[in-house]
XYZ file of C-alpha atoms in Angstrom:
350
model
C 5.959 -24.473 2.519
C 5.601 -26.027 -1.043
C 5.291 -24.435 -4.299
C 2.581 -25.982 -6.561
C 1.498 -25.144 -10.101
C -2.308 -24.517 -9.955
C -4.702 -27.244 -11.054
C -7.322 -24.747 -12.499
C -9.979 -25.419 -14.966
C -12.943 -23.543 -16.508
C -16.222 -24.230 -18.406
C -15.675 -21.502 -20.748
C -13.120 -19.697 -22.652
C -11.144 -16.833 -21.107
C -12.472 -13.292 -21.595
C -12.232 -11.356 -24.888
C -8.780 -9.554 -25.141
C -10.671 -6.617 -26.266
C -12.118 -6.164 -22.846
C -8.668 -5.872 -21.095
C -7.997 -2.393 -19.403
C -4.641 -1.199 -20.449
C -4.667 2.421 -19.476
C -5.732 4.784 -16.681
C -7.931 6.615 -19.049
C -9.790 3.199 -19.918
C -9.904 2.657 -16.211
C -11.404 5.709 -15.236
C -13.861 5.559 -18.232
C -15.183 2.249 -16.609
C -15.199 2.915 -12.860
C -14.972 6.863 -12.727
C -12.044 9.183 -11.803
C -10.312 9.014 -8.553
C -12.002 11.558 -6.213
C -9.268 13.900 -4.815
C -10.922 13.745 -1.488
C -9.940 10.094 -0.918
C -6.309 11.288 -0.192
C -7.322 13.482 2.618
C -7.238 10.330 4.961
C -3.741 9.718 4.162
C -0.901 11.125 6.403
C 2.956 10.748 6.153
C 3.795 9.367 9.558
C 2.723 7.331 12.235
C 0.637 9.507 14.795
C -0.846 8.723 18.028
C -3.829 6.785 16.656
C -1.598 4.639 14.317
C 0.734 3.873 17.459
C -2.161 2.740 19.373
C -3.435 0.690 16.598
C -0.044 -1.209 15.905
C 0.381 -1.719 19.593
C -2.902 -3.544 19.647
C -2.490 -5.583 16.523
C -1.320 -9.308 16.502
C -1.491 -9.805 12.727
C -0.121 -8.087 9.551
C -0.115 -8.996 5.871
C 2.960 -7.827 4.283
C 3.645 -6.922 0.734
C 7.086 -6.502 -0.811
C 7.883 -4.892 -4.091
C 11.349 -5.613 -5.690
C 12.601 -5.400 -9.176
C 10.760 -8.143 -11.324
C 8.654 -9.361 -8.674
C 6.000 -8.731 -5.959
C 5.808 -11.122 -2.816
C 3.115 -11.194 0.016
C 3.588 -13.002 3.305
C 2.116 -12.850 6.999
C 3.593 -11.462 10.174
C 2.263 -12.080 13.647
C 2.650 -12.629 17.234
C 1.541 -11.004 20.438
C -0.209 -7.715 20.148
C 2.307 -4.986 19.426
C 4.736 -7.461 17.856
C 5.761 -4.621 15.537
C 6.961 -1.488 17.431
C 6.734 2.300 16.388
C 10.306 3.855 16.792
C 9.303 7.140 15.711
C 6.673 8.834 13.424
C 8.776 7.812 10.099
C 10.138 4.405 11.480
C 8.598 0.909 12.410
C 10.497 -2.104 13.497
C 9.351 -5.689 13.030
C 11.299 -8.921 14.175
C 12.285 -11.034 11.124
C 11.397 -14.153 12.896
C 7.678 -13.214 13.188
C 7.367 -12.894 9.366
C 6.485 -16.224 7.599
C 8.680 -15.541 5.013
C 11.371 -12.969 6.037
C 13.490 -13.397 2.722
C 11.044 -10.834 1.031
C 12.209 -8.000 3.532
C 15.273 -6.841 1.710
C 16.822 -3.277 2.091
C 15.470 -0.954 -0.779
C 12.177 -3.059 -1.360
C 8.965 -1.215 -1.274
C 6.661 -2.532 1.669
C 3.033 -2.490 2.389
C 1.670 -3.467 5.709
C -2.032 -4.283 6.517
C -2.490 -4.243 10.319
C -5.718 -6.092 11.861
C -7.148 -5.916 15.422
C -9.357 -8.959 16.374
C -12.931 -7.950 16.220
C -12.626 -4.855 14.137
C -13.647 -4.507 10.376
C -11.378 -1.523 9.568
C -7.774 -2.095 9.145
C -4.652 0.275 9.258
C -2.304 0.372 6.126
C 1.189 1.500 6.249
C 3.429 1.888 3.302
C 7.056 2.663 2.824
C 10.353 1.028 2.188
C 12.551 -1.475 3.942
C 15.418 0.740 5.198
C 17.643 -1.964 6.667
C 17.343 -5.295 7.687
C 20.301 -5.866 10.433
C 20.431 -9.286 12.002
C 16.993 -9.959 13.728
C 15.083 -6.840 12.902
C 13.413 -5.291 9.636
C 13.451 -1.583 9.823
C 10.868 0.470 7.736
C 10.809 3.879 6.656
C 7.180 4.869 6.731
C 5.888 7.150 3.778
C 1.917 6.646 4.143
C -0.372 5.677 6.819
C -4.269 5.536 6.629
C -7.131 3.574 8.001
C -9.064 1.274 5.471
C -12.897 0.887 5.553
C -14.436 -2.382 6.949
C -16.243 -3.486 3.693
C -13.745 -6.298 2.939
C -13.777 -7.840 6.352
C -17.508 -7.491 6.812
C -18.318 -9.101 3.283
C -15.985 -12.123 4.323
C -17.319 -12.385 7.924
C -13.810 -12.562 8.672
C -14.193 -12.737 12.413
C -16.422 -15.569 12.269
C -14.143 -18.715 12.023
C -15.146 -21.575 9.983
C -15.513 -24.893 11.669
C -14.524 -27.199 9.023
C -10.801 -27.838 8.236
C -9.344 -26.055 5.326
C -9.361 -27.997 1.921
C -5.912 -29.563 1.132
C -6.054 -29.058 -2.539
C -5.834 -25.668 -4.267
C -9.043 -25.781 -5.958
C -10.953 -26.644 -2.728
C -9.235 -23.696 -0.995
C -10.078 -21.375 -3.619
C -13.729 -22.221 -3.234
C -13.598 -21.887 0.558
C -11.396 -18.607 0.815
C -13.350 -15.677 2.167
C -10.320 -13.091 2.368
C -7.542 -11.947 0.282
C -4.559 -9.583 0.620
C -3.521 -8.454 -2.571
C 0.035 -7.088 -3.044
C 1.012 -4.728 -5.933
C 3.672 -2.184 -6.574
C 4.077 0.608 -8.882
C 7.192 1.301 -11.208
C 8.831 3.245 -8.464
C 8.224 0.088 -6.164
C 5.772 2.000 -4.010
C 4.030 -1.116 -2.623
C 0.320 -1.502 -1.393
C -1.621 -4.445 0.213
C -5.194 -4.353 -0.556
C -7.857 -6.259 1.449
C -10.562 -8.069 -0.386
C -13.485 -10.051 0.999
C -16.684 -12.040 -0.083
C -18.442 -15.032 1.019
C -16.917 -18.511 0.158
C -17.423 -19.124 -3.612
C -17.596 -15.581 -4.549
C -14.221 -14.093 -3.588
C -12.169 -15.901 -6.038
C -12.734 -18.354 -9.144
C -10.880 -20.346 -11.578
C -11.017 -19.452 -15.250
C -8.957 -21.553 -17.457
C -5.272 -21.150 -15.909
C -6.188 -17.842 -14.229
C -7.514 -16.957 -10.703
C -10.093 -14.256 -10.963
C -11.651 -11.981 -8.424
C -13.995 -8.750 -8.768
C -13.724 -5.213 -7.836
C -15.939 -4.405 -4.971
C -16.760 -1.230 -3.311
C -13.698 0.187 -1.081
C -11.774 3.034 -0.386
C -11.831 4.297 -3.913
C -8.195 4.864 -4.072
C -7.658 2.530 -6.992
C -4.002 1.878 -5.954
C -3.906 -1.835 -6.911
C -5.444 -1.061 -10.452
C -3.236 1.795 -11.239
C -0.379 -0.373 -9.955
C -1.030 -3.296 -12.219
C -1.342 -0.934 -15.265
C 2.081 0.104 -14.596
C 3.640 -3.149 -13.442
C 1.474 -6.339 -13.816
C 3.357 -8.252 -11.104
C 1.160 -9.344 -8.164
C 0.860 -11.674 -5.230
C -2.289 -12.628 -3.271
C -2.545 -14.325 0.190
C -5.830 -16.261 0.454
C -7.169 -17.121 3.868
C -10.233 -19.443 5.176
C -10.996 -17.562 8.453
C -10.373 -19.642 11.344
C -7.834 -21.747 9.566
C -4.026 -21.374 9.801
C -3.315 -22.530 6.089
C -2.767 -19.853 3.798
C -2.430 -19.929 -0.047
C 0.159 -17.714 -1.943
C -0.204 -16.894 -5.468
C 2.268 -14.973 -7.370
C 2.144 -13.995 -11.059
C 0.930 -11.338 -13.615
C -2.271 -9.747 -13.572
C -4.762 -8.112 -15.936
C -7.804 -5.880 -15.557
C -10.738 -7.033 -17.659
C -14.333 -5.785 -18.242
C -15.310 -9.216 -19.826
C -19.122 -9.551 -19.225
C -18.997 -13.301 -18.678
C -16.451 -13.025 -15.993
C -18.308 -10.059 -14.269
C -21.684 -11.719 -14.242
C -20.055 -14.814 -12.302
C -19.395 -12.398 -9.495
C -22.942 -10.735 -9.310
C -24.103 -10.436 -5.624
C -27.482 -8.842 -4.534
C -28.198 -8.170 -8.340
C -25.103 -5.846 -8.371
C -22.526 -7.048 -11.070
C -18.916 -5.688 -10.675
C -17.518 -3.271 -13.344
C -14.100 -5.001 -13.285
C -12.540 -8.506 -12.884
C -8.845 -9.027 -12.285
C -7.178 -12.038 -13.863
C -4.124 -13.384 -12.011
C -2.224 -15.883 -13.963
C -0.124 -17.761 -11.465
C 3.688 -18.436 -11.997
C 3.352 -20.221 -8.620
C 0.918 -21.289 -5.860
C 2.314 -21.982 -2.473
C 0.039 -23.772 0.363
C 1.429 -23.833 3.918
C 0.461 -23.494 7.578
C 0.954 -20.026 8.689
C 3.163 -19.661 11.853
C 2.408 -16.115 12.023
C -1.539 -16.855 12.090
C -0.957 -19.452 14.660
C 1.062 -17.240 16.978
C -1.440 -14.275 16.601
C -4.548 -16.642 17.345
C -6.758 -13.575 15.872
C -9.895 -15.709 16.124
C -9.266 -16.416 19.665
C -8.274 -13.095 21.023
C -10.071 -10.538 23.434
C -12.249 -7.674 22.230
C -10.449 -4.673 20.821
C -9.178 -1.968 23.297
C -11.858 0.505 23.854
C -9.374 3.250 23.212
C -9.441 2.416 19.504
C -12.251 3.883 17.571
C -11.860 3.553 13.694
C -14.065 6.516 13.185
C -11.874 8.745 15.024
C -8.882 7.307 13.417
C -10.356 8.486 9.953
C -11.220 12.012 11.335
C -7.784 12.353 13.158
C -6.061 11.574 9.824
C -8.137 13.986 7.842
C -7.469 16.583 10.362
C -3.447 15.746 10.107
C -3.402 15.694 6.219
C -1.421 18.437 4.929
C -3.424 19.066 1.896
C -4.422 22.818 1.407
C -7.392 24.633 -0.211
C -11.108 25.197 0.405
C -12.269 21.422 -0.155
C -9.620 20.448 2.362
C -10.696 22.799 4.844
C -14.230 22.002 4.722
C -13.820 18.386 4.986
C -11.511 18.968 8.202
C -14.183 21.160 9.594
C -16.940 18.388 8.656
C -14.959 15.536 10.556
C -14.695 17.731 13.664
C -18.550 17.574 14.016
C -18.973 15.017 16.980
C -20.327 11.822 15.475
C -20.411 12.710 11.856
C -17.770 10.308 10.660
C -18.975 7.371 12.665
C -22.641 8.153 11.241
C -21.134 8.422 7.632
C -19.275 5.017 7.958
C -22.370 3.224 9.271
C -24.409 4.603 6.357
C -21.722 3.643 3.722
C -21.344 -0.030 5.225
C -25.334 -0.358 5.052
C -25.662 1.018 1.606
C -22.313 0.478 -0.443
C -21.335 -3.107 0.191
C -21.698 -4.142 -3.189
């Protein structure tokens, strides 16, 4: 690994400071309030569905939140490289993390598990409980499936045939997938997937790297984290290549019209752009990606159905009340969740 200061240039000045989003109220005025129902898919343990997912996953993006910094790295190996000890405990070999130094006891951790061929991902959040010897033990606090939009937009499972650019600017232009790690003031850490075609995922603007808000799971965790604590780390990937770029720095949310217009797709302009001002940029060849071979893996196991994972987690969610009861009843209707996901992916990609 090696650190580089980014060579970034822009053709115009940075966005007006008056467009910066600094409060939750301003955020919600722009993109709408966070729907209560989005939390119904979140459970506080690793259920049977999550266990099967983790057992089939050869690759994860891992974010770590510590005092004064946020980091992200990759972890990977054979499917099941991470093992579930119980509903509340997950174990991962330190040697299978690209940079195990981040996995310190007491840190917040967010994990994004991928299964080759699937667009949906599994998110597991918690804390590093201990890191004895060769193992990292994680206390699980949240578990939920994430929609496929980021991987679909990035065409993640279609590897490029070209070599990854060796320079930061070229890599930025070629990358199609990003895992963004953020943490709130309590170090509750989250890793959010982001994807777009090459040239539309991330762009340079003066000394910052910018990326757009696209439709996703509507939890807005990353945004809320950045408002409370602006530190962020992003892992940038060119699908098919083992090279990874890690960008760390402070991030700001902006509604600047010029920046938003640059990310217009299908006549749809995003409402929000994140400007990440790098304090460090690291380009390296990921051993985790090389071990995981995600683009040369067999199809996903037939017993893993993302629609059923979503439905199972809604049923397991502990929220009470009429709306929750109605939602749990609805997801029990055969095929309804699968149909809803299919329609959402068709209509709401941008």
